[in-house]
Tab-separated table of C-alpha atoms in Angstrom:
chain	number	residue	atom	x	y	z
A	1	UNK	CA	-45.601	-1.060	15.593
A	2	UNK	CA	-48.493	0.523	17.320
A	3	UNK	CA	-48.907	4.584	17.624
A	4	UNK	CA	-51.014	5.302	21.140
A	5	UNK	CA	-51.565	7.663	22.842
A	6	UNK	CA	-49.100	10.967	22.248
A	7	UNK	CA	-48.915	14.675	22.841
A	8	UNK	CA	-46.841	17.680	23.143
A	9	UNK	CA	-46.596	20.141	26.285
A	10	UNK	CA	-45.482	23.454	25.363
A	11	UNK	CA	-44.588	26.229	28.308
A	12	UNK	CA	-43.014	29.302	28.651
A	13	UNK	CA	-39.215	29.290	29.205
A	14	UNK	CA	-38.452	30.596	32.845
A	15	UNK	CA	-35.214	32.005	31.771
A	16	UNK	CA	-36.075	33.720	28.319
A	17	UNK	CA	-39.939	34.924	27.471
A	18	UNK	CA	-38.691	34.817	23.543
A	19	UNK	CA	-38.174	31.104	24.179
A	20	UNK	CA	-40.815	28.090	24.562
A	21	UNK	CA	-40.002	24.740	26.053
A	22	UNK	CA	-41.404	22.015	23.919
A	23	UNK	CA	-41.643	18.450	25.233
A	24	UNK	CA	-42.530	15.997	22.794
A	25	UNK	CA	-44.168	12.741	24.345
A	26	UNK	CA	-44.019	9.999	22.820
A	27	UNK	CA	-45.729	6.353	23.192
A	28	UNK	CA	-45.618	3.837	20.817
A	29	UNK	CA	-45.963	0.280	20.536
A	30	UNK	CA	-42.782	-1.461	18.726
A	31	UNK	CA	-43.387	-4.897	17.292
A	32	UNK	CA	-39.408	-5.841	18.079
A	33	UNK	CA	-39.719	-9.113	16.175
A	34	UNK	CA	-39.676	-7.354	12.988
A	35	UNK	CA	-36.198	-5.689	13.422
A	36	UNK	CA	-33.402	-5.818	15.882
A	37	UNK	CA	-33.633	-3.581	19.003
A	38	UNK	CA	-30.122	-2.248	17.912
A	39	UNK	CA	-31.044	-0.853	15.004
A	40	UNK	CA	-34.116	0.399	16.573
A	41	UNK	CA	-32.324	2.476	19.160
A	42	UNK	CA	-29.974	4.091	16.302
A	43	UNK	CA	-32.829	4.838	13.625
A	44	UNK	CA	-35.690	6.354	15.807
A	45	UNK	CA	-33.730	8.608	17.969
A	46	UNK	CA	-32.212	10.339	14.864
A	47	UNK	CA	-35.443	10.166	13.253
A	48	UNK	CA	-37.152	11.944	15.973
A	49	UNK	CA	-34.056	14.652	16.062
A	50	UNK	CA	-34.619	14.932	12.428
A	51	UNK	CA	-38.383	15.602	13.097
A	52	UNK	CA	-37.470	18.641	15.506
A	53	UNK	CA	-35.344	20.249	13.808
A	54	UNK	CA	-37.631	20.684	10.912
A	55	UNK	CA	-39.999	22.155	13.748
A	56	UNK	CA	-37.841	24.272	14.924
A	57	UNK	CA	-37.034	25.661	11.397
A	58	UNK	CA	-40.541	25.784	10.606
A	59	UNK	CA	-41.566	27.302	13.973
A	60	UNK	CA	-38.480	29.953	13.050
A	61	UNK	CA	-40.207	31.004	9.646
A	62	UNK	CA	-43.786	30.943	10.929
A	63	UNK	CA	-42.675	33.458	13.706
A	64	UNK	CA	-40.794	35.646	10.931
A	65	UNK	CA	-43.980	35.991	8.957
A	66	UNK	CA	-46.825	36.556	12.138
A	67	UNK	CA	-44.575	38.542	13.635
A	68	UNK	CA	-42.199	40.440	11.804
A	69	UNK	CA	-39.804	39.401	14.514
């Protein structure tokens, strides 16, 4: 597959000022031939949960030690 074109948007949550909405975007360019589309709809979606979760750990540590919060 191809990786274009990606980013992240981050913004203040309207409800809680402790909180950030993060929206991952994400554009990539899958060569299907090489596996089924099946499979391809169960692996990246956990893989990308995966991915967040780690960020949101890490993002939970970094603020611990900036911030003392």
């Amino acid at each position: 597959g191809k990786n274009l074109p990606s980013g992240f948007v981050m913004a203040p949550n309207k409800r809680d000022p402790q909180k950030t909405d993060y929206t991952w975007l994400v554009n990539s360019g899958l060569n299907m031939f090489l596996a089924p589309e099946i499979m391809l709809n169960k692996i990246i979606p956990v893989s990308m949960m995966k991915y967040v979760d780690s960020l949101r750990k890490f993002s939970i540590t970094l603020r611990k030690e900036t911030l003392g919060a």
